[in-house]
GROMACS .gro file of N, CA and C in nm:
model
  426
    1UNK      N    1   0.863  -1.576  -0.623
    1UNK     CA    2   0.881  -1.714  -0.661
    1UNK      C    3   0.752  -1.772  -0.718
    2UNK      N    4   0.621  -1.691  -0.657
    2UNK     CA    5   0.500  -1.776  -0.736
    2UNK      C    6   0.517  -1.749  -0.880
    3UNK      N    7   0.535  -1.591  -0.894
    3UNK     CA    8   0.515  -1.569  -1.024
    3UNK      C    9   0.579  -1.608  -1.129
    4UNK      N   10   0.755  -1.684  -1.076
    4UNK     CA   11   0.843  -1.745  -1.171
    4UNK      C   12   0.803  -1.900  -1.182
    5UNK      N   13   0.721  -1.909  -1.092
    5UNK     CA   14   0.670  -2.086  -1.109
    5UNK      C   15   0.554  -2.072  -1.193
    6UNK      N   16   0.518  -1.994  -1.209
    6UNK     CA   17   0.365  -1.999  -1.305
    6UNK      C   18   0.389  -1.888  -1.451
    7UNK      N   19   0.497  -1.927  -1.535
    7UNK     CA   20   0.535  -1.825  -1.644
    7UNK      C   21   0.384  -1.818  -1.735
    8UNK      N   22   0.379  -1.940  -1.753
    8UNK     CA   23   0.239  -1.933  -1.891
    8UNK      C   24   0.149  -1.866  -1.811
    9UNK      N   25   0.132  -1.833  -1.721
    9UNK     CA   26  -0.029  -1.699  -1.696
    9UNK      C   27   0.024  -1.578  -1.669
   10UNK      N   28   0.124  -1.541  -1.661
   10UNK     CA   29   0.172  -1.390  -1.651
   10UNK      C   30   0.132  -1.296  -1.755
   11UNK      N   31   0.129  -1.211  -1.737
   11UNK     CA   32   0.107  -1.134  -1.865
   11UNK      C   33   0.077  -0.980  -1.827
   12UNK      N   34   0.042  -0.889  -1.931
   12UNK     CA   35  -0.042  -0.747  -1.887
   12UNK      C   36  -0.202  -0.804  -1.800
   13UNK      N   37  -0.273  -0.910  -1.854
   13UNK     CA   38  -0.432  -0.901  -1.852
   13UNK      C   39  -0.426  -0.926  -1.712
   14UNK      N   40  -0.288  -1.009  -1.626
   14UNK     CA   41  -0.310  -1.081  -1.554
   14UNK      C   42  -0.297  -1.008  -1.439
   15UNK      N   43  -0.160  -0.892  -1.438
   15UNK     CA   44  -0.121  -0.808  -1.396
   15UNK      C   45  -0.228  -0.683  -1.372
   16UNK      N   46  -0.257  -0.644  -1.450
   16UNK     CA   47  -0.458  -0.543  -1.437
   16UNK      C   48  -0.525  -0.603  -1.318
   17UNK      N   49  -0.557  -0.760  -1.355
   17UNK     CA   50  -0.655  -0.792  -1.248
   17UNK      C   51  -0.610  -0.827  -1.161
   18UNK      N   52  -0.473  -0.800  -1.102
   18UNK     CA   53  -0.447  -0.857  -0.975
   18UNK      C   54  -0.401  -0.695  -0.896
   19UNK      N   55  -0.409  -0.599  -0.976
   19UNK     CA   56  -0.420  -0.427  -0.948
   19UNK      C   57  -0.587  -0.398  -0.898
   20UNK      N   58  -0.672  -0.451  -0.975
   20UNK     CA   59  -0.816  -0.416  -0.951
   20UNK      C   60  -0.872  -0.492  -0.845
   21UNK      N   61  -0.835  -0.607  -0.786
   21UNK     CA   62  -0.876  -0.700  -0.747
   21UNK      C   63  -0.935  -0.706  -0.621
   22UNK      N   64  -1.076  -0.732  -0.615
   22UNK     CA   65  -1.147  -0.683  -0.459
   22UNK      C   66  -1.049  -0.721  -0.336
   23UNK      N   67  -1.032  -0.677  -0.226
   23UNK     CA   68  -0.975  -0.757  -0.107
   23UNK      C   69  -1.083  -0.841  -0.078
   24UNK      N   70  -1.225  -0.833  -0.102
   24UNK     CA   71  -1.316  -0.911  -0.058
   24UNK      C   72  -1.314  -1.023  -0.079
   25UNK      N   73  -1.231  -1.110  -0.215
   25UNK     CA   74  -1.169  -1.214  -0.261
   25UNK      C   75  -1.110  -1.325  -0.151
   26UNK      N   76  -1.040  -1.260  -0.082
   26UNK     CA   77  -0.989  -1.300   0.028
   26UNK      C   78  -0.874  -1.424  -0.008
   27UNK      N   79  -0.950  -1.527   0.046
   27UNK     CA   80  -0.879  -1.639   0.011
   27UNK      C   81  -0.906  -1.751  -0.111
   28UNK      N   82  -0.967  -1.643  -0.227
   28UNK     CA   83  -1.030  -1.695  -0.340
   28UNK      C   84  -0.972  -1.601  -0.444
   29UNK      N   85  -0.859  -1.550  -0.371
   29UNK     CA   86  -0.772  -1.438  -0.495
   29UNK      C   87  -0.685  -1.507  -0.594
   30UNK      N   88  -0.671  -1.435  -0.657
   30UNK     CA   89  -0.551  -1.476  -0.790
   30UNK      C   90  -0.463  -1.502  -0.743
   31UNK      N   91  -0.379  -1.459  -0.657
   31UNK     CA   92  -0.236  -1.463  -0.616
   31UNK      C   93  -0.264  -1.594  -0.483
   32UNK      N   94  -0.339  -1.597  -0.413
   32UNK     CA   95  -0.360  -1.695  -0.282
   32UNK      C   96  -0.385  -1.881  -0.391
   33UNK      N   97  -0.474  -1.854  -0.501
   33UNK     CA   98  -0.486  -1.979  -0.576
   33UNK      C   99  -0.332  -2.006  -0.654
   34UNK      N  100  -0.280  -1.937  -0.667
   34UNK     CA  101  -0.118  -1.928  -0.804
   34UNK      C  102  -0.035  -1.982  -0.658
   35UNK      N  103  -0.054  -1.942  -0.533
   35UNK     CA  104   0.050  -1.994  -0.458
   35UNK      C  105   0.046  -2.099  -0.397
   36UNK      N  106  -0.084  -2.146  -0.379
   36UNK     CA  107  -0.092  -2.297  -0.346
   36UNK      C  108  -0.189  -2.296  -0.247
   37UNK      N  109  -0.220  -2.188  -0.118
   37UNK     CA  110  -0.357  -2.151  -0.048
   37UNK      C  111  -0.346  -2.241   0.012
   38UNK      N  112  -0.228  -2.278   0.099
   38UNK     CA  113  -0.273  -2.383   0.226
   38UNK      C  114  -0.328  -2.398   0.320
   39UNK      N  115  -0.375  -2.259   0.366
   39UNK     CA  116  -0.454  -2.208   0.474
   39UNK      C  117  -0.589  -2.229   0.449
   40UNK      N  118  -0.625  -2.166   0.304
   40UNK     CA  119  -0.771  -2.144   0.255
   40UNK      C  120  -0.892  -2.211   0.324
   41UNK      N  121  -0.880  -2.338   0.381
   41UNK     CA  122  -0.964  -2.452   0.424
   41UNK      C  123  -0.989  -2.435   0.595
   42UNK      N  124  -0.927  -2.283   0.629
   42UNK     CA  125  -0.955  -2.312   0.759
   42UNK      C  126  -1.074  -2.240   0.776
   43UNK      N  127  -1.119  -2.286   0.939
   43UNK     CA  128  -1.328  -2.273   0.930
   43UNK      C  129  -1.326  -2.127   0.965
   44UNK      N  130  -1.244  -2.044   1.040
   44UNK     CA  131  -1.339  -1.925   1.150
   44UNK      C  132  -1.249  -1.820   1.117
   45UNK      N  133  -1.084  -1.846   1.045
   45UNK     CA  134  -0.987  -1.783   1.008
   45UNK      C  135  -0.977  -1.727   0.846
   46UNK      N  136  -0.947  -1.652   0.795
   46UNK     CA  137  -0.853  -1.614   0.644
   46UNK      C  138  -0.738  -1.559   0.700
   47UNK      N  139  -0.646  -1.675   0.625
   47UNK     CA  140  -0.523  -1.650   0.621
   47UNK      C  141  -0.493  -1.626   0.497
   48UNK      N  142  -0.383  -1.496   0.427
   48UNK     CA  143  -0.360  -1.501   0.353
   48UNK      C  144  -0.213  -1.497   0.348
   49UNK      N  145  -0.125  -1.538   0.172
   49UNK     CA  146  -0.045  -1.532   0.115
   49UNK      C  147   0.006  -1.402   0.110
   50UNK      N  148   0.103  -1.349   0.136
   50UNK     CA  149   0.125  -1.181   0.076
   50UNK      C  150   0.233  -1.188  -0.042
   51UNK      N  151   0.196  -1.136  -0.142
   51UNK     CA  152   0.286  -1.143  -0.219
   51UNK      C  153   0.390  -1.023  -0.225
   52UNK      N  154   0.321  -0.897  -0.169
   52UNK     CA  155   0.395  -0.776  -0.162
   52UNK      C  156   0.440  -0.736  -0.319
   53UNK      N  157   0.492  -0.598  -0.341
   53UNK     CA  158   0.465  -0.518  -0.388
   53UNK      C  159   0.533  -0.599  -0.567
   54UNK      N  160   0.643  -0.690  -0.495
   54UNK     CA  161   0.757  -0.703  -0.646
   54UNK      C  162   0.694  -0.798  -0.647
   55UNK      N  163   0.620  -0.911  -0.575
   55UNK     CA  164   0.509  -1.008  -0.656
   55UNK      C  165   0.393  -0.977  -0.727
   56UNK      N  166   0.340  -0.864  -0.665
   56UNK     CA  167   0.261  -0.812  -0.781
   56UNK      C  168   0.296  -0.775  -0.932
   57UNK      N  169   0.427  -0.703  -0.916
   57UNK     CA  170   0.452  -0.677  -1.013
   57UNK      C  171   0.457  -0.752  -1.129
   58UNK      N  172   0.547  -0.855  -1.042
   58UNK     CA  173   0.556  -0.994  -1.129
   58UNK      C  174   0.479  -1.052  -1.193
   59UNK      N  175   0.309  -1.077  -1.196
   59UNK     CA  176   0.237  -1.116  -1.229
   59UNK      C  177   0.224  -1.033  -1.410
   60UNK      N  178   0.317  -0.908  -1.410
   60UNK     CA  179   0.298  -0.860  -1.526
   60UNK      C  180   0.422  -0.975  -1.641
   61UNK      N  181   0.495  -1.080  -1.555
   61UNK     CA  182   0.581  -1.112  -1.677
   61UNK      C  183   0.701  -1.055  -1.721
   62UNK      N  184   0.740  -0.899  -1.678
   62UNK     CA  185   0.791  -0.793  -1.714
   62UNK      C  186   0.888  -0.744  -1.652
   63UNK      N  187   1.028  -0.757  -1.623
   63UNK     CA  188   1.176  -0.702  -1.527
   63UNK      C  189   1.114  -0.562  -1.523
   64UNK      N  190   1.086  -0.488  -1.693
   64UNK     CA  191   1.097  -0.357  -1.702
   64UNK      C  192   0.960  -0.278  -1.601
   65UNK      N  193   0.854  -0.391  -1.615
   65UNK     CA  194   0.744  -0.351  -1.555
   65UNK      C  195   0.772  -0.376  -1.382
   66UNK      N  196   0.839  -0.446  -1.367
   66UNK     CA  197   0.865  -0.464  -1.213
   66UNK      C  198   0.960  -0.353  -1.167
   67UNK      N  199   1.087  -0.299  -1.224
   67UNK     CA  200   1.135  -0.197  -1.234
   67UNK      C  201   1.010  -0.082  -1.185
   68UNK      N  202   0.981  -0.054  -1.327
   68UNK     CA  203   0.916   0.090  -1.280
   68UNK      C  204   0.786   0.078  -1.199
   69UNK      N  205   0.671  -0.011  -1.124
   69UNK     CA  206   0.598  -0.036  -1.078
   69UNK      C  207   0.698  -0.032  -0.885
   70UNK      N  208   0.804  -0.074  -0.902
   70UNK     CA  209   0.879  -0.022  -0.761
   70UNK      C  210   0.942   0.112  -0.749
   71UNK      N  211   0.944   0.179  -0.827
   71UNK     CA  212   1.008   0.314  -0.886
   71UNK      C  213   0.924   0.367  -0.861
   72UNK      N  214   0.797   0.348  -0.932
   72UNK     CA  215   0.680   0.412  -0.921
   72UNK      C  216   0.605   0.445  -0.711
   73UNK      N  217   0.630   0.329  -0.646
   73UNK     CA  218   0.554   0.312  -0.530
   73UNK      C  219   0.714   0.392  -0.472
   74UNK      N  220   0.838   0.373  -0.503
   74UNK     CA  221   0.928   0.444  -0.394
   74UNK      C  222   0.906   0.628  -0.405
   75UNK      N  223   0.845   0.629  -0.487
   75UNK     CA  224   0.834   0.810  -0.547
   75UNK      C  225   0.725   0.819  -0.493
   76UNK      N  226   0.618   0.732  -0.481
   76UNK     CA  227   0.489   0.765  -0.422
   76UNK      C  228   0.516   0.778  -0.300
   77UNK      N  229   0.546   0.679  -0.265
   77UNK     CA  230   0.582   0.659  -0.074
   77UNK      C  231   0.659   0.802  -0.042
   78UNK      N  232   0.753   0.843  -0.090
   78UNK     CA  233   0.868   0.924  -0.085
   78UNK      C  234   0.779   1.089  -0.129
   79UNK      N  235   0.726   1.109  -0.200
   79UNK     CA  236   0.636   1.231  -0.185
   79UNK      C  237   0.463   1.276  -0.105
   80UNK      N  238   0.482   1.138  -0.045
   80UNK     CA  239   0.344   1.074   0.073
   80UNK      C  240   0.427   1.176   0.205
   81UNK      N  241   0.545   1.102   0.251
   81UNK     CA  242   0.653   1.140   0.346
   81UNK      C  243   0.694   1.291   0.340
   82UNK      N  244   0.733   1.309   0.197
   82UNK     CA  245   0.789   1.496   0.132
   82UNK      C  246   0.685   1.605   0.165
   83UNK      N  247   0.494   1.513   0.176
   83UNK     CA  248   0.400   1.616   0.190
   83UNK      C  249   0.348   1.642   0.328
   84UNK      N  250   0.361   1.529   0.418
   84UNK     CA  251   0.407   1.571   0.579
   84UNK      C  252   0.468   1.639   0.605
   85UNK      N  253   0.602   1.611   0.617
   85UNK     CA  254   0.698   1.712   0.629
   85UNK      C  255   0.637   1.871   0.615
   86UNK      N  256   0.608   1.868   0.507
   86UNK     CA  257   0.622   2.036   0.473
   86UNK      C  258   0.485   2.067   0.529
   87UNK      N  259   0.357   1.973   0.566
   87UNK     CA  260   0.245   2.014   0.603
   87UNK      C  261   0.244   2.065   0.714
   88UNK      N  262   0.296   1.978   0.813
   88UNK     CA  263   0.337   1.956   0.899
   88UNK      C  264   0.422   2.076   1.019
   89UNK      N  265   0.579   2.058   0.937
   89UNK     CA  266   0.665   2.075   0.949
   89UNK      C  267   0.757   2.006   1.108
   90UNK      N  268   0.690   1.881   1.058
   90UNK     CA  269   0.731   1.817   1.229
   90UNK      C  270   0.775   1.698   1.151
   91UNK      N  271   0.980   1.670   1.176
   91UNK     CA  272   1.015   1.576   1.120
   91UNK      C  273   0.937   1.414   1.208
   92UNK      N  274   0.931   1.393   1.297
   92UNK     CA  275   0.795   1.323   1.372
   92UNK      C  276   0.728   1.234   1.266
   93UNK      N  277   0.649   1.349   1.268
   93UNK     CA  278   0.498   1.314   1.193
   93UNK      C  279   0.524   1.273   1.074
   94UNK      N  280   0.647   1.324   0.985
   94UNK     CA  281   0.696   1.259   0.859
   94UNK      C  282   0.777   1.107   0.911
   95UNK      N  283   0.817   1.067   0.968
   95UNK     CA  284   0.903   0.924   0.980
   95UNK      C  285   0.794   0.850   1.006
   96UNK      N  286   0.673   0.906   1.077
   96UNK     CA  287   0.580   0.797   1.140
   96UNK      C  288   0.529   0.754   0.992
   97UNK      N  289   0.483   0.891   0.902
   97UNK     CA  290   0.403   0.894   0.780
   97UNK      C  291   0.520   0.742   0.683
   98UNK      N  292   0.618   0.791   0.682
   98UNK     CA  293   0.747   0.697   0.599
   98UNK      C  294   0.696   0.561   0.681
   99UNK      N  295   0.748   0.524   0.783
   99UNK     CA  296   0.713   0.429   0.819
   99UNK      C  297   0.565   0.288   0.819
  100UNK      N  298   0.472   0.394   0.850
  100UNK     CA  299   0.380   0.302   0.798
  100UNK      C  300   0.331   0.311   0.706
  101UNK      N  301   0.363   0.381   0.586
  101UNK     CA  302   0.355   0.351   0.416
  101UNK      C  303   0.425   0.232   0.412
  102UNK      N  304   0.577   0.216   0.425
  102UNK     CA  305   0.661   0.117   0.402
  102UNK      C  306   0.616   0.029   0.454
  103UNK      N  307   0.584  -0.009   0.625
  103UNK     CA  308   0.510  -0.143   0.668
  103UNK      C  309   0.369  -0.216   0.554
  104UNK      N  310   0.341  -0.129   0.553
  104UNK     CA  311   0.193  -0.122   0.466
  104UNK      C  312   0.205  -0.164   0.304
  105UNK      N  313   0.305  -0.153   0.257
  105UNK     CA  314   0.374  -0.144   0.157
  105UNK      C  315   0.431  -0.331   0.113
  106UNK      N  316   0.509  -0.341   0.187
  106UNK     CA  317   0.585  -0.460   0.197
  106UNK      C  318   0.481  -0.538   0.247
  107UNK      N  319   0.429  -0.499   0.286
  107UNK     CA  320   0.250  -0.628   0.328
  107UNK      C  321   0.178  -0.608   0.216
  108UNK      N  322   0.232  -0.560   0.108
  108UNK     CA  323   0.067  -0.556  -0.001
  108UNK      C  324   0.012  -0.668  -0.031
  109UNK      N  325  -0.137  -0.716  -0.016
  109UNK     CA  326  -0.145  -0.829  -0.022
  109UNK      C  327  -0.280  -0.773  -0.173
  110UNK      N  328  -0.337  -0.662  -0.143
  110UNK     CA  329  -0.415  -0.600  -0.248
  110UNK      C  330  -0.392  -0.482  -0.283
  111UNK      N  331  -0.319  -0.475  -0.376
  111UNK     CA  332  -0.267  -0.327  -0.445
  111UNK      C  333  -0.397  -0.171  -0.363
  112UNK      N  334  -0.512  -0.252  -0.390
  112UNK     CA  335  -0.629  -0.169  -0.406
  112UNK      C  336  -0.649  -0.113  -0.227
  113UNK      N  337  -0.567  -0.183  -0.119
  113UNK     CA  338  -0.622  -0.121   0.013
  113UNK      C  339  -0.460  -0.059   0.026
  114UNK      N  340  -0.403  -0.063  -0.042
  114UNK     CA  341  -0.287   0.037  -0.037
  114UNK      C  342  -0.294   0.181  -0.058
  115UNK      N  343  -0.354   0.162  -0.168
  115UNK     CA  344  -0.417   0.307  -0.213
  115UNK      C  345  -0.480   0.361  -0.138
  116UNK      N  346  -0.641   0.306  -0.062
  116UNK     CA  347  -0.745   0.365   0.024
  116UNK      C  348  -0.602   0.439   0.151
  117UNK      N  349  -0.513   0.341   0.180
  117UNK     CA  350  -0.444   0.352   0.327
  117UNK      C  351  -0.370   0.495   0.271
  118UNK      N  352  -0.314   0.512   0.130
  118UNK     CA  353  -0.243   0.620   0.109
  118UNK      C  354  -0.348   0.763   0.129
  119UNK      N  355  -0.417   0.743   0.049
  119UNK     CA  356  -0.552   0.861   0.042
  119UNK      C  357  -0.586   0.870   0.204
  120UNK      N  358  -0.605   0.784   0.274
  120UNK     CA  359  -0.609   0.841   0.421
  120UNK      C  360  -0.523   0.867   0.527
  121UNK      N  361  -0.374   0.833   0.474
  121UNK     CA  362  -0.281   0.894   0.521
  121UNK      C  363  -0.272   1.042   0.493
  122UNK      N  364  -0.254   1.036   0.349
  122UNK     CA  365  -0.249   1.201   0.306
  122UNK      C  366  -0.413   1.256   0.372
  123UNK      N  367  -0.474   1.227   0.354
  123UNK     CA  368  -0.588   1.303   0.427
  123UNK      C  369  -0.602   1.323   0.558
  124UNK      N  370  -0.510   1.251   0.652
  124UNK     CA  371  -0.485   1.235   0.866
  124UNK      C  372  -0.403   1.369   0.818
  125UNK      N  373  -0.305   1.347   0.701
  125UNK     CA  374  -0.140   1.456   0.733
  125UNK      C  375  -0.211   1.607   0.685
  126UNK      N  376  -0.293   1.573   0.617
  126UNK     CA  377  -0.318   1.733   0.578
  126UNK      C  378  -0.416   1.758   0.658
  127UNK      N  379  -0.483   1.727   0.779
  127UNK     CA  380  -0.597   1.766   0.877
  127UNK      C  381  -0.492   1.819   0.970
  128UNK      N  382  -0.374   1.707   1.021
  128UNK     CA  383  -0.253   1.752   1.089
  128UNK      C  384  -0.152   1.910   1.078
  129UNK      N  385  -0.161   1.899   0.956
  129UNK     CA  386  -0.096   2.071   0.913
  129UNK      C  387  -0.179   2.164   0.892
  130UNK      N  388  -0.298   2.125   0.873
  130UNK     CA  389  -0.400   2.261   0.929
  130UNK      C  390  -0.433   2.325   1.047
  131UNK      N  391  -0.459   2.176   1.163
  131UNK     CA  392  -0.467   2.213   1.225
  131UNK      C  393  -0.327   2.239   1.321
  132UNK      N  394  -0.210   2.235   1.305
  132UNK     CA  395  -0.113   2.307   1.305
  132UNK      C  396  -0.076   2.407   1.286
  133UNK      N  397  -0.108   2.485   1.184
  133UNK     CA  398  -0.096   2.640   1.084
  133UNK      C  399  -0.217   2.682   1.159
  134UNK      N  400  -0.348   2.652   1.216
  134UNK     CA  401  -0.445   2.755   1.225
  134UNK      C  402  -0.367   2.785   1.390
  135UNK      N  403  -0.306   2.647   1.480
  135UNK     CA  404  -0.280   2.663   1.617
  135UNK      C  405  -0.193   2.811   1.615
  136UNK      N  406  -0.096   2.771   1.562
  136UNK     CA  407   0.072   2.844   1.526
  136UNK      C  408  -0.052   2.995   1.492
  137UNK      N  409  -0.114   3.037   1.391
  137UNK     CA  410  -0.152   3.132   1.379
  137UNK      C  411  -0.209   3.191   1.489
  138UNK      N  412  -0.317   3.154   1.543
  138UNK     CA  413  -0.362   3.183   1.702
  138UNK      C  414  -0.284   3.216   1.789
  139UNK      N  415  -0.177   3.171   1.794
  139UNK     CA  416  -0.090   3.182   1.924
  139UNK      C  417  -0.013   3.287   1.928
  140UNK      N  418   0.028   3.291   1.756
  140UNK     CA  419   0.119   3.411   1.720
  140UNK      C  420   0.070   3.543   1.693
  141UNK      N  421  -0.069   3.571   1.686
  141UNK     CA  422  -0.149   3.689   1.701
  141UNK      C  423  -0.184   3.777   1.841
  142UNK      N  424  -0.194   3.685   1.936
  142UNK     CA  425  -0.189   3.754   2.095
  142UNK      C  426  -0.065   3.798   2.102
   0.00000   0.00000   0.00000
């Protein structure tokens, strides 16, 4: 809804910088000022706005770009989950992996700590299936 109340600043340029955009911004972000930032003024707190994943998108202006920018994150999320599994091989460890992508996901408030959270998911799941495959190997050699 912010992004359909604010048509004249949408665009590609606008959409980039709200992809790049420090979390350090906080409550001085693009998306927290476009929504109105009623919180912004408090002394000891940051509260933020979440716009999540199809408000980001939105900021591009674009159905087609909102389309494939959720297309894009359900294939990501969905081969995040596909590479547990098989690392793994503990359906477990893949629902937990599904699960808090998706929590994490639907909270995007900065495209940019989504990513870090993905890269260290896949990096917990593949420490997880190693050290799985080296256990399983050990055990199965005595």
């Amino acid at each position: 809804m912010t992004a359909a109340a604010n048509p004249d600043r949408l665009g590609g340029d606008l959409f980039v910088k709200v992809l790049s955009e420090d979390p350090a911004a906080g409550s001085q972000a693009i998306y927290q000022k476009m929504s109105g930032d009623r919180y912004g003024n408090v002394e000891y707190y940051t509260f933020l706005t979440l716009p999540g994943p199809v408000g980001v998108a939105s900021m591009s202006g674009s159905p087609l770009i909102v389309a494939a920018f959720m297309f894009g994150l359900a294939m990501l999320g969905h081969s995040i989950e596909w590479v547990a599994a098989r690392l793994t091989q503990n359906l477990a460890t893949a629902a937990v992996t599904g699960v808090s992508l998706a929590y994490l996901t639907v909270q995007m408030g900065f495209p940019w700590t989504l990513l870090i959270y993905a890269i260290e998911l896949l990096l917990s799941v593949t420490f997880l299936g190693v050290v799985w495959r080296v256990t399983k190997r050990l055990t199965s050699a005595r």
